[in-house]
C-alpha positions in Angstrom: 73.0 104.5 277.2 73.3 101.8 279.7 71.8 98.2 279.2 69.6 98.9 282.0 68.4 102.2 280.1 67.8 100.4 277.0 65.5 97.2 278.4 63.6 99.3 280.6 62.9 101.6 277.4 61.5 98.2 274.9 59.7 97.1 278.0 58.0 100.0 278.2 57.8 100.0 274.0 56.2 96.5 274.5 53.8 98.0 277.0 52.9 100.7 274.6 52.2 98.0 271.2 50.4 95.7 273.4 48.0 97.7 275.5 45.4 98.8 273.1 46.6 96.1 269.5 42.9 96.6 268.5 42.7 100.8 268.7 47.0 100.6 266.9 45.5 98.6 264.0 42.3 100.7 263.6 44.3 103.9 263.8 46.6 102.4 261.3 43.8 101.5 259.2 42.9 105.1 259.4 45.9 106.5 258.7 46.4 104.0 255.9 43.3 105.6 254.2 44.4 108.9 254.4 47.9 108.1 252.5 45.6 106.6 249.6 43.9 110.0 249.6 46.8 112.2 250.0 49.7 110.0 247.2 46.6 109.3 244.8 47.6 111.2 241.7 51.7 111.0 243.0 52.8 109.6 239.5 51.1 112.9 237.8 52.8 115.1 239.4 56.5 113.4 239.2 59.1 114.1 236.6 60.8 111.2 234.2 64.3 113.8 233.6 66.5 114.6 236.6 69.9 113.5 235.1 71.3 116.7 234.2 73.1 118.6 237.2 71.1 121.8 238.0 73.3 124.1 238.6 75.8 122.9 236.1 76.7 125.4 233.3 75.2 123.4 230.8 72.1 123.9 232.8 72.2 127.9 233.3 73.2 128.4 229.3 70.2 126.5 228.4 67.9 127.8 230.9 68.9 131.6 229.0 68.8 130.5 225.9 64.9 129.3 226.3 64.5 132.7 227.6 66.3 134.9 224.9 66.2 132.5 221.9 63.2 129.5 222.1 64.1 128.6 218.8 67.1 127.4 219.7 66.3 124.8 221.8 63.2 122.4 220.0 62.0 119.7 222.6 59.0 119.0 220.4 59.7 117.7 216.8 57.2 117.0 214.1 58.6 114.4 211.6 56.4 114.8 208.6 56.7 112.3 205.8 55.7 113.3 202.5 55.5 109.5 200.8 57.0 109.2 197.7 57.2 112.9 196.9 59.6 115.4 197.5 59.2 117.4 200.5 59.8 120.1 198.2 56.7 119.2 196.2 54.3 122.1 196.4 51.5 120.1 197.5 53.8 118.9 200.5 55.2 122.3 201.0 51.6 123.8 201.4 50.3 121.6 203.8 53.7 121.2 206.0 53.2 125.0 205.5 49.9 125.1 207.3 51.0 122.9 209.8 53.7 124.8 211.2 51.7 128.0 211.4 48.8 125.9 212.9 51.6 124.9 215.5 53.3 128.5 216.1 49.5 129.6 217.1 49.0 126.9 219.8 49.2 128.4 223.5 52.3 127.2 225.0 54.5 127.0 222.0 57.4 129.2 221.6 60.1 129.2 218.6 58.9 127.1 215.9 60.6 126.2 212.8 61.0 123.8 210.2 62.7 123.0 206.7 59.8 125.2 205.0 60.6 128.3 207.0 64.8 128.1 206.9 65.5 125.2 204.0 68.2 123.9 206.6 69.0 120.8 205.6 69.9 119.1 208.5 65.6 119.7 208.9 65.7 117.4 205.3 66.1 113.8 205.2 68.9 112.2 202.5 66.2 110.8 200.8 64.6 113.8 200.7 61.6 112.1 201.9 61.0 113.7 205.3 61.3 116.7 207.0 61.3 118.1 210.3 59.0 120.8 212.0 60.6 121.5 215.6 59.2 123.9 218.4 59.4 124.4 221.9 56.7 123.6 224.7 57.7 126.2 227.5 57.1 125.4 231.3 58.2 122.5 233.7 58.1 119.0 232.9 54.1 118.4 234.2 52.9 121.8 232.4 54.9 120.4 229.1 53.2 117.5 229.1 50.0 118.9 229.5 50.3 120.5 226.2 51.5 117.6 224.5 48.9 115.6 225.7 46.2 118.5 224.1 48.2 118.9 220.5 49.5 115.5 219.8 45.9 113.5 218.7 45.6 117.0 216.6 48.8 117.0 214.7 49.7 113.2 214.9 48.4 111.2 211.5 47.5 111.7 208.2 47.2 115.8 206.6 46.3 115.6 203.0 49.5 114.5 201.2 51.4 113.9 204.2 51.9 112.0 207.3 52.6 113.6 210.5 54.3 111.6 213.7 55.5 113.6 216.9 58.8 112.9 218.9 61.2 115.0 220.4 63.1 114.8 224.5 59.1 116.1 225.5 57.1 113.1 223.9 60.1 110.8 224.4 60.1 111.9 228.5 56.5 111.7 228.3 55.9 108.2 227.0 58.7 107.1 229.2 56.4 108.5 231.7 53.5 106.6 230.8 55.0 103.5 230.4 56.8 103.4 233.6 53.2 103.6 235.6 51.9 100.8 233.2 54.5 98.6 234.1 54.7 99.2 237.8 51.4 98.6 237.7 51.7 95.3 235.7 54.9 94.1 238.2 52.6 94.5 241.3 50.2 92.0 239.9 53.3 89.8 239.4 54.9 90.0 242.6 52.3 90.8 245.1 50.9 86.8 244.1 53.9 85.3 243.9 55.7 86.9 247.0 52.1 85.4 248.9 52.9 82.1 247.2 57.1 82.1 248.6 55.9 83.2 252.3 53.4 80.5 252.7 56.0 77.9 251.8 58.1 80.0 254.6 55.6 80.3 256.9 53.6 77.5 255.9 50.3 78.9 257.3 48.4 81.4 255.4 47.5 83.4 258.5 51.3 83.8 258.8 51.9 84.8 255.2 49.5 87.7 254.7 51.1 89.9 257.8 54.5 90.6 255.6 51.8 91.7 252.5 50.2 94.0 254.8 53.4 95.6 256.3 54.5 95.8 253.1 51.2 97.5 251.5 51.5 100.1 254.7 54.6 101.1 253.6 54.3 101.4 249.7 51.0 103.6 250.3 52.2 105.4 253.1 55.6 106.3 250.9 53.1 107.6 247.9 51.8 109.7 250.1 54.6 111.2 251.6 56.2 111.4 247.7 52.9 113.3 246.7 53.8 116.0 249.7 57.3 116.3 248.3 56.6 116.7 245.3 55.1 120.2 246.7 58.1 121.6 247.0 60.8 119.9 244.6 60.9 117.5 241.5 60.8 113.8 242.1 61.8 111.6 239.3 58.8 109.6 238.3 61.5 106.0 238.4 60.8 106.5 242.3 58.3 104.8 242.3 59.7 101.7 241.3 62.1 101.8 244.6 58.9 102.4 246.5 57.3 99.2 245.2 60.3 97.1 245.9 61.7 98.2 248.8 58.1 98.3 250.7 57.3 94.7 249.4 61.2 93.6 250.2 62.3 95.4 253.1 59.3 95.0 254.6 58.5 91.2 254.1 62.6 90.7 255.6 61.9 92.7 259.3 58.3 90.7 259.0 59.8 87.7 258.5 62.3 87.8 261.7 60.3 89.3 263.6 57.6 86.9 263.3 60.1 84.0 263.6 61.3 85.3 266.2 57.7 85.1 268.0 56.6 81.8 266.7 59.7 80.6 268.5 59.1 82.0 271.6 55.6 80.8 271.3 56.7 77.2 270.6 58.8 77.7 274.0 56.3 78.0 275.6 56.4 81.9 276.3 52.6 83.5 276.2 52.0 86.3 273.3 52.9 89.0 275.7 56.5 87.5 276.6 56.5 86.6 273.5 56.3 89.8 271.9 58.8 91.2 274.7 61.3 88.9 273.8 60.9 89.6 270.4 61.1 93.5 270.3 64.1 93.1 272.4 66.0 90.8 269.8 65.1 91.0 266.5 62.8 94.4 267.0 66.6 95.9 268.0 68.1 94.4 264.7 65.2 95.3 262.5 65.6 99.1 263.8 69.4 99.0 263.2 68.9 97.6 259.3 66.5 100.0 258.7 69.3 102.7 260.1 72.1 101.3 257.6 69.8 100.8 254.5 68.5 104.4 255.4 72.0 105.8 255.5 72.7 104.2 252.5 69.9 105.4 250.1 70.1 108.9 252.1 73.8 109.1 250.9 72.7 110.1 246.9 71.3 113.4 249.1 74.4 114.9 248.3 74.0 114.7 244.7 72.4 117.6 242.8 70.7 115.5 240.4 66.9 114.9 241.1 67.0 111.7 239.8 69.4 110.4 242.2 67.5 112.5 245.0 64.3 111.4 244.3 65.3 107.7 245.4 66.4 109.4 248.7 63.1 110.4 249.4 61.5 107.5 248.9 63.8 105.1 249.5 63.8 107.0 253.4 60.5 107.1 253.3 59.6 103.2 252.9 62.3 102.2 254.8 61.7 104.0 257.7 57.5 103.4 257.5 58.4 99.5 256.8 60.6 99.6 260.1 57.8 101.4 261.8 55.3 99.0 260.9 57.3 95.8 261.7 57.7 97.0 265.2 54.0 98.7 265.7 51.2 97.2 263.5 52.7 93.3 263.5 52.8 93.1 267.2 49.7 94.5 267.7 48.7 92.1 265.0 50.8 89.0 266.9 49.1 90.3 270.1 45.3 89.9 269.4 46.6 86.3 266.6 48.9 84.8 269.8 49.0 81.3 268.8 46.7 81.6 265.8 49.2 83.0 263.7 49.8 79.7 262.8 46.6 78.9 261.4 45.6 77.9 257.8 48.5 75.9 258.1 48.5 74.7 254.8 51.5 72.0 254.4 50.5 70.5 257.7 46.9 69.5 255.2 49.0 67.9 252.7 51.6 66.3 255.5 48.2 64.9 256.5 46.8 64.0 253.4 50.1 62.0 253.0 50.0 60.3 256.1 53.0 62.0 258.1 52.6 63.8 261.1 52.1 67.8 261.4 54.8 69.7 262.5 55.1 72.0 265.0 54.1 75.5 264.8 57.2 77.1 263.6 57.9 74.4 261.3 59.2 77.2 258.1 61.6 76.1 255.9 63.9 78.1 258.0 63.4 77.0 261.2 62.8 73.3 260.8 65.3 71.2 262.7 66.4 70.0 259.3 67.1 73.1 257.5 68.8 74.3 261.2 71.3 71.4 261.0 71.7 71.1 257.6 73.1 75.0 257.8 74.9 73.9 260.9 76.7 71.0 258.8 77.4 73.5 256.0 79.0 76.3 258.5 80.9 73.8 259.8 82.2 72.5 256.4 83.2 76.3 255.2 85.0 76.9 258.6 87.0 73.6 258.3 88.5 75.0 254.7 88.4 78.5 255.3 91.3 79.0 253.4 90.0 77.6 250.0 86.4 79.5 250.2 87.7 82.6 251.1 90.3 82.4 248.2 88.1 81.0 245.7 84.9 82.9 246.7 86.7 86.3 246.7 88.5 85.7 243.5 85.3 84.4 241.7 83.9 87.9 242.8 86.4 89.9 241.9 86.4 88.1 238.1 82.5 88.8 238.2 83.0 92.1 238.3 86.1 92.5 235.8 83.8 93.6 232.9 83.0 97.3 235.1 86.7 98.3 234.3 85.5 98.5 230.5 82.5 101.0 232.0 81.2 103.8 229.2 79.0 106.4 230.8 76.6 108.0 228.5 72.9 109.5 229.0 69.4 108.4 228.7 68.2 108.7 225.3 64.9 107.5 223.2 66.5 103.9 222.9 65.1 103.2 226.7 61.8 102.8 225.1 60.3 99.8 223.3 61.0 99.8 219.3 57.4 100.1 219.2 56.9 103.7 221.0 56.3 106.5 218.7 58.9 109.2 219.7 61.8 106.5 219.5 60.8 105.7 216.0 60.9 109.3 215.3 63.9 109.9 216.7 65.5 106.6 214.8 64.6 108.3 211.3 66.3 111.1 212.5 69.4 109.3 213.7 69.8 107.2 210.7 68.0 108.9 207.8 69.0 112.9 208.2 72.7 114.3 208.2 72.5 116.1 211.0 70.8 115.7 214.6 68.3 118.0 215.4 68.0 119.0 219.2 71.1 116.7 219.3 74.1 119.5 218.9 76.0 121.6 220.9 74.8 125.3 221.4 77.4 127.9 222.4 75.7 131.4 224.2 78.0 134.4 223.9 77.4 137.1 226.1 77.8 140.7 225.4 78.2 142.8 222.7 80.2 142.6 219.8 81.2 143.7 216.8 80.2 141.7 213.8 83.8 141.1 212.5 84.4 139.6 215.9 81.7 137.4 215.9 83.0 136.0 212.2 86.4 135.6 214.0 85.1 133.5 216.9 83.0 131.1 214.2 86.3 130.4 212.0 87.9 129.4 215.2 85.4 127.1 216.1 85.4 125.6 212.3 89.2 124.9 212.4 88.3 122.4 215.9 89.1 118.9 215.3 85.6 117.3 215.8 83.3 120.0 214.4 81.1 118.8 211.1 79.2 122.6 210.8 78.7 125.7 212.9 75.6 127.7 211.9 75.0 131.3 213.7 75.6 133.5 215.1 72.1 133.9 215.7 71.9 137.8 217.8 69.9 139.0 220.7 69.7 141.9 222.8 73.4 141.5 224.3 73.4 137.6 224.0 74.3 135.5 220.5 74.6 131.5 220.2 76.3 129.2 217.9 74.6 126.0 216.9 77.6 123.7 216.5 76.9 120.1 214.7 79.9 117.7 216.3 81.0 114.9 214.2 79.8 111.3 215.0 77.4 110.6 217.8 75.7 113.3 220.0 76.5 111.9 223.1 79.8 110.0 222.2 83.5 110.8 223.5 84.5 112.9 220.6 81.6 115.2 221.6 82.4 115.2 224.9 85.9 116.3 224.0 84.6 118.7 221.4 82.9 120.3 224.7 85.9 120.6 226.4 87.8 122.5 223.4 84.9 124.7 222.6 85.0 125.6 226.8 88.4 126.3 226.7 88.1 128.4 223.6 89.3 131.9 223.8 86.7 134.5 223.4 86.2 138.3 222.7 83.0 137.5 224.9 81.8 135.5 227.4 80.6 132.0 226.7 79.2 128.6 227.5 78.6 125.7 226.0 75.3 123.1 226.2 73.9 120.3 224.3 73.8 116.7 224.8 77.1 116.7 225.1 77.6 119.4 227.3 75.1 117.9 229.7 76.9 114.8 229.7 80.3 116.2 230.5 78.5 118.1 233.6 76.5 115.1 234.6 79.6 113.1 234.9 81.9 115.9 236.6 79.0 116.7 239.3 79.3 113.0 240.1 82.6 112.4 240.4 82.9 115.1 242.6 80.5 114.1 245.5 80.6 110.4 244.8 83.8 110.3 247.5 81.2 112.1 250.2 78.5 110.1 249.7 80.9 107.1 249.7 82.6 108.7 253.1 78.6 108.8 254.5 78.4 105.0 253.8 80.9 104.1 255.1 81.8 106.2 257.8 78.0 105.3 259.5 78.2 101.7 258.6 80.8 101.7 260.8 79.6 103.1 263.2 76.2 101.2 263.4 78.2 97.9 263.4 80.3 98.6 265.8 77.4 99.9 268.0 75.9 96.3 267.5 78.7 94.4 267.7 81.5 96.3 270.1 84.1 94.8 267.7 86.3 96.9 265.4 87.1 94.2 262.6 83.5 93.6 261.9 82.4 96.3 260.9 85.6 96.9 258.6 84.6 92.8 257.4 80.8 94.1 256.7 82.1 97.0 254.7 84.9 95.2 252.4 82.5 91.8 252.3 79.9 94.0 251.3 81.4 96.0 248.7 82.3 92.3 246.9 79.0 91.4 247.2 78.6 94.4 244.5 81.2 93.1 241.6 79.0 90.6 240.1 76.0 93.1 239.5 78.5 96.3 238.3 79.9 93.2 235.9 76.8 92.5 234.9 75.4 95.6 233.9 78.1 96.5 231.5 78.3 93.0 230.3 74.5 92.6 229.6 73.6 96.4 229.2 76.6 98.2 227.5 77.7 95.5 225.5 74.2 94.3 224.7 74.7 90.4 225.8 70.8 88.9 225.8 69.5 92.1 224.4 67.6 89.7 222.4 66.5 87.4 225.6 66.2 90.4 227.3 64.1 92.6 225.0 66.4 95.8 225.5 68.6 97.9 222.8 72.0 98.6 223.5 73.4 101.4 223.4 76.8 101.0 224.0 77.1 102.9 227.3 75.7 103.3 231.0 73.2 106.4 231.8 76.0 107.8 234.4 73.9 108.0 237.2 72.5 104.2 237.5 75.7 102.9 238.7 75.6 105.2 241.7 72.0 104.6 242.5 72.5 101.1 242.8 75.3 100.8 244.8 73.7 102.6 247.6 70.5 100.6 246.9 72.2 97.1 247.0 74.7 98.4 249.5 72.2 99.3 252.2 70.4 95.7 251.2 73.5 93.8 251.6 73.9 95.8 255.5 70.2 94.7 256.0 71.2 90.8 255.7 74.5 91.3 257.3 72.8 93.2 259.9 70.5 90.1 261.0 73.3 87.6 260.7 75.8 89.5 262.7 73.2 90.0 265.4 72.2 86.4 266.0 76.0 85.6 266.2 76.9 88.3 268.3 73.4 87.5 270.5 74.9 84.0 271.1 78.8 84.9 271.4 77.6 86.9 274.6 76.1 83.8 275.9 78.6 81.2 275.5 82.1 83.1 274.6 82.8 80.2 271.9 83.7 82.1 268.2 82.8 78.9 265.8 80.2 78.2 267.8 78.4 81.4 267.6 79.2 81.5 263.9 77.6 78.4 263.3 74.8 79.3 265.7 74.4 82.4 263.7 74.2 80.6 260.5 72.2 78.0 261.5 69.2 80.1 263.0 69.1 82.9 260.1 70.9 81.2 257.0 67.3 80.0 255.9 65.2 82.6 256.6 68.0 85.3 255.5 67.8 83.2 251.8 64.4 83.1 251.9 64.1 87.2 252.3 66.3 87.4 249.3 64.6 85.6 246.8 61.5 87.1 247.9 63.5 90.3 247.5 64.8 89.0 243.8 61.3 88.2 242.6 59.7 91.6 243.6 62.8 93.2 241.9 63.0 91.2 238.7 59.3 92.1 238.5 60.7 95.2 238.3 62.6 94.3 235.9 59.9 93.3 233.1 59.6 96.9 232.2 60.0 97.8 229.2 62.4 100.8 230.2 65.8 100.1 229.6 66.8 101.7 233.0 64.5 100.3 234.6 65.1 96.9 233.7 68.5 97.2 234.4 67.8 98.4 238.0 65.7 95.5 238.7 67.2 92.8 237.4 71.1 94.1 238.5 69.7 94.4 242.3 68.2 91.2 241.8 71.6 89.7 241.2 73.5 91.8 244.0 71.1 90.9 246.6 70.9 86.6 245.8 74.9 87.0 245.9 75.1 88.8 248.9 72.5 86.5 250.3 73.7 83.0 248.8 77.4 83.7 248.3 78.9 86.3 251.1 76.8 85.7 253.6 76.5 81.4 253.3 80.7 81.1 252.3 82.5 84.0 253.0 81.0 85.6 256.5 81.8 82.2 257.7 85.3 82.0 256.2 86.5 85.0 257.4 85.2 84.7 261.1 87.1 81.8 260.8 90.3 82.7 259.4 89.8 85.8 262.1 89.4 83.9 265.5 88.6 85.1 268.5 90.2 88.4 268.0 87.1 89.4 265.3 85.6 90.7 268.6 88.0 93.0 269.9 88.2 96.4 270.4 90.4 99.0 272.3 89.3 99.7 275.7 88.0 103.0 275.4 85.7 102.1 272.3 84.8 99.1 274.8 83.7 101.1 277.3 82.0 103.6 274.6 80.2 100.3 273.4 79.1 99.7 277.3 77.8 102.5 277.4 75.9 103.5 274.0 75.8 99.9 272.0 73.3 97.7 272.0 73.0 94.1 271.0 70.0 91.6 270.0 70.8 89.2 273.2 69.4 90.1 276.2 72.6 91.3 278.1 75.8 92.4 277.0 78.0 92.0 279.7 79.7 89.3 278.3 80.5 91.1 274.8 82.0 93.9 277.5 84.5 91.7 278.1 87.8 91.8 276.8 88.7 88.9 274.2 91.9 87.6 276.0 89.8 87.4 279.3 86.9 85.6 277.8 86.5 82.0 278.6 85.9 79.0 276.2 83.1 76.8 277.0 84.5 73.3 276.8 83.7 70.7 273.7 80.9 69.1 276.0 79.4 72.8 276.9 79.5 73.4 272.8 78.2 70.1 272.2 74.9 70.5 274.6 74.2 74.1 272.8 74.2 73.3 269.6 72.3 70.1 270.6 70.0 72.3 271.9 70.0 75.5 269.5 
């Protein structure tokens, strides 16, 4: 579309948000109170599993061996301690007896057994202390927690001689459930007050401060709502919602932030609310729509994975992205358009300025845009420019070293360890690690189908003896047309000579058909699934990136700079997470147990997460210095300008961004905590490091020809681009005919930027 095409389009978009600003926010306000109606209840109706790849083979042997033998796979374990007795003691026996057939009667409960029933002793603790009743809760993940919720207060406690706790993957998914809600709720209260307390030190005026909140609270509910009509139709991963808090808080409070800087300066200008809010949609309303395009790519990329973890954060992550963006550039100027000037009121540093007998500053006096702060980012752009050389060198190499400790990466899956030591179905499941020999609901299950001869059957279970790796095999256990092998690998469940074990027993040869799942097996699948649509959703990334920079920019080498400079801006939190999280550095600090590996699909969920955050920053920056490279056709110029006018606010946005996240990151889930806290890190290096030292080294070390681009992509970018300055025509230009201003011309704009 031509330039023409595109102002005469946000003219008539600034017609349509300031005509009627009072019937916009009522409507919103309406529509805001049908999204707490329609997402009440959301975090019900989500799932907290998702990592296993549906239509794996792990998935579809377990899925027929719930239907043709329940037995065989217990998600609901009752550890039963008998005191100081023998579980063998009659007394024991008769009550853990009772309990079982109490249990097999329950509606909802399929396959039960326990130690009583088949004296296997991997059901017997070493100490002979304890012993395990396991079942099955049929149904999905909401209906299985349902019926937990009805039998646990009946079984959990005391029963005559012994003591009954309950554990198993349903009451360990289902605590994780609960305390994931309990600690979304408790980081809300944290960051919604402090976030209010870092924009009125941005802003200054109170007014001011509470219009990102709101944006932000538009989007969160409006996202629950949309998550709740989702949920209709698929799974969504219950951790969703923790992307939902932060990213309607963050993402909103950043477009709120520039676009209302961008107003308050046009009001201090002079311009009246209307201009203003013209001005403003055509600037920084253009570059908050194309973040919200690359951070939406970004989180849209995990699409093409198959596991509903991973998907879940597309949907939401879409979702408040796109109803943040929609907010910025609807409610808040209809907002700025009934406020005009007022938007500065409540003022409250211009009270203590008073109080201390200075003089009040002007209305847009924020941190960020003070004539200080300006310069003093002017001085500092000016400083990296002048030894480019060294803080491109040293910056890059300090990343790359951050990020050394990812090449030791262990991938491994989500276990009972994510919980505090205090939940009930971890401490369960740690007297069955440590105190019984072998690991209930923790081995490998083979599933032969078809007939076969019982001779055969004996043959195929020496076989699977003789495999290096294998502690016990137990089975076959027969069926109409189907048997299965429970198979008891050596070590841990879920470590690499499983995982191997899985391998051997898959490429077994067989009278029958078979398949392998387990632990193990899911594992294995997990990881394969991933590595073989990580390079598409990579290819999405990047391939869109590029294309959304270049249709802001017109250049070629920027948007290959934004890719690469982004990617670094990744090292220090992929370090980080196996330094801290794998290898259990300030576990302690921390309050987190280590479990010596990485659940295998975090990693991916945060690199598109912090990916499409570090685009939203670059985004902005890029925009202001392309905005004033069309005006004046002088490179370090504009790269100082650039600097200079979003260097403050663009720091600001980030550590509201951190504090929102490392709310996030008080939770008591491990994988939670690690999502937080590693985002956290990505986005205050992205924002403090690439964006204030290298952005400005590279443009340097680049010249003039960062700008350039072949002429048939320059005459694409004529056509379809669009830029945050009000014309183009200069960025049209090729870079060998563009003119310099001269070092008076430079002088008078900065002077006057």
């Amino acid at each position: 579309m031509s330039e023409v095409n595109s102002s005469e389009r946000v003219g008539g978009w600034t017609r349509f948000v300031t005509a009627r600003p009072r019937l916009a926010l009522l409507a919103a306000l309406v529509i805001t109170a049908l999204a707490v109606l329609a997402g009440s209840g959301v975090a019900d109706r989500m799932g907290s599993g998702g990592w296993e790849a549906p239509d794996a083979e792990s998935t579809w042997t377990t899925r027929v061996l719930e239907r043709e033998f329940p037995a065989s796979q217990p998600n609901l374990l009752l550890l039963v301690d008998s005191g100081g007795a023998s579980v063998d003691d009659p007394a024991v026996t008769a009550e853990a007896v009772r309990l079982t057939d109490r249990l097999s009667a329950e509606p909802g409960i399929t396959g039960v057994g326990s130690y009583w029933r088949t004296k296997s002793p991997a059901l017997r603790s070493s100490d002979g202390h304890e012993a395990i009743v396991a079942a099955r809760i049929g149904g999905d993940e909401k209906g299985a927690g349902e019926i937990l919720d009805r039998i646990a207060p009946v079984y959990r406690g005391a029963h005559g001689p012994v003591e009954v706790s309950v554990g198993g993957p349903v009451a360990v998914r289902h605590e994780m459930q609960s305390i994931i809600q309990e600690d979304l709720l408790r980081a809300e209260l944290i960051a919604l007050p402090v976030t209010l307390v870092l924009l009125v030190m941005v802003f200054g005026s109170a007014v001011a401060a509470l219009l990102p909140l709101g944006v932000g609270i538009v989007a969160i509910l409006g996202t629950n709502a949309v998550l709740r009509g989702i949920t209709e139709f698929t799974d969504v991963s219950v951790f969703a919602q923790n992307l939902t808090t932060a990213l309607g808080l963050g993402l909103a409070i950043d477009y709120a932030l520039f676009i209302m800087r961008r107003f308050r300066e046009e009001l201090s200008a002079g311009a009246d609310p209307r201009t203003a809010i013209g001005t403003t949609l055509r600037t920084a309303g253009r570059t908050v729509l194309f973040s919200a395009l690359t951070v939406a790519v970004s989180l849209a990329a995990m699409m093409v994975f198959p596991h509903y973890f991973l998907r879940s954060f597309a949907y939401a992550g879409i979702a408040v992205v796109l109803l943040a963006a929609v907010a910025a550039l609807i409610l808040l100027p209809a907002a700025l358009m009934l406020l005009g000037p007022r938007v500065n009121a409540l003022d409250l540093r211009r009270l203590m300025r008073r109080r201390r007998g200075k003089p009040a500053a002007g209305p847009d006096a924020s941190p960020d845009a003070s004539e200080d702060s300006g310069r003093g980012w002017a001085r500092f752009s000016v400083l990296v420019m002048r030894r480019a050389p060294v803080f491109a060198v040293v910056t890059t190499v300090g990343l790359v070293l951050l990020g050394l400790p990812f090449l030791g990466v262990k991938f491994g899956t989500a276990d009972d360890r994510q919980l505090p030591a205090t939940a009930e179905s971890r401490i369960v499941q740690e007297h069955i690690r440590e105190g019984f020999p072998g690991s209930p609901g923790g081995g490998l299950e083979i599933l032969a189908e078809g007939a076969a001869s019982p001779g055969r059957y004996a043959d195929f279970k020496e076989r699977i003896e003789s495999l290096p790796g294998v502690q016990q095999v137990n089975g076959p256990v027969t069926g109409d047309g189907f048997a299965y092998y429970d198979v008891l690998p050596e070590g841990e469940s879920v470590g690499q000579e499983a995982q191997d074990l899985v391998r051997q027993l898959r490429a077994e040869p067989a009278p029958f058909d078979t398949s392998v799942t387990g632990t193990a097996a899911v594992l294995v699948d997990s990881k394969d699934a991933i590595a073989d649509r990580l390079p598409w959703a990579v290819g999405i990334i990047v391939v869109v990136t590029l294309l959304l920079v270049f249709l802001l920019t017109g250049s070629v080498l920027i948007p290959l700079q934004a890719v690469v400079l982004n990617a670094l801006s990744l090292t220090a939190m992929f370090g980080a997470v196996v330094w801290v999280f794998q290898d259990g550095n300030l576990s302690g600090i921390l309050s987190f147990t280590s479990t010596g590996d990485i659940e295998t699909t975090l990693p991916v969920l945060m690199f598109c997460v912090a990916f499409g955050l570090s685009m939203d920053y670059g985004v902005f920056l890029l925009s202001r210095i392309k905005e004033e490279y069309d005006r004046t056709g002088d490179h370090e110029h504009a790269v100082t300008f650039g600097l200079r006018r979003t260097g403050g606010l663009i720091t600001a946005a980030a550590v509201i961004l951190a504090v929102v996240m490392v709310a996030i990151g008080t939770s008591r889930v491990t994988n939670t905590k690690m999502l937080g806290l590693g985002i956290a890190l990505a986005v205050l290096m992205d924002a403090m490091v690439v964006r204030s030292l290298l952005v400005p080294a590279v443009m340097k070390l680049m010249g003039r020809v960062t700008w350039w681009a072949p002429a048939p992509l320059r005459a694409f970018h004529r056509r379809f681009g669009l830029s945050e300055g009000e014309s183009a025509s200069t960025a049209d230009q090729d870079v060998e005919e563009r003119p310099e201003v001269t070092g008076r011309e430079r002088d008078k704009i900065t002077a006057g930027a």
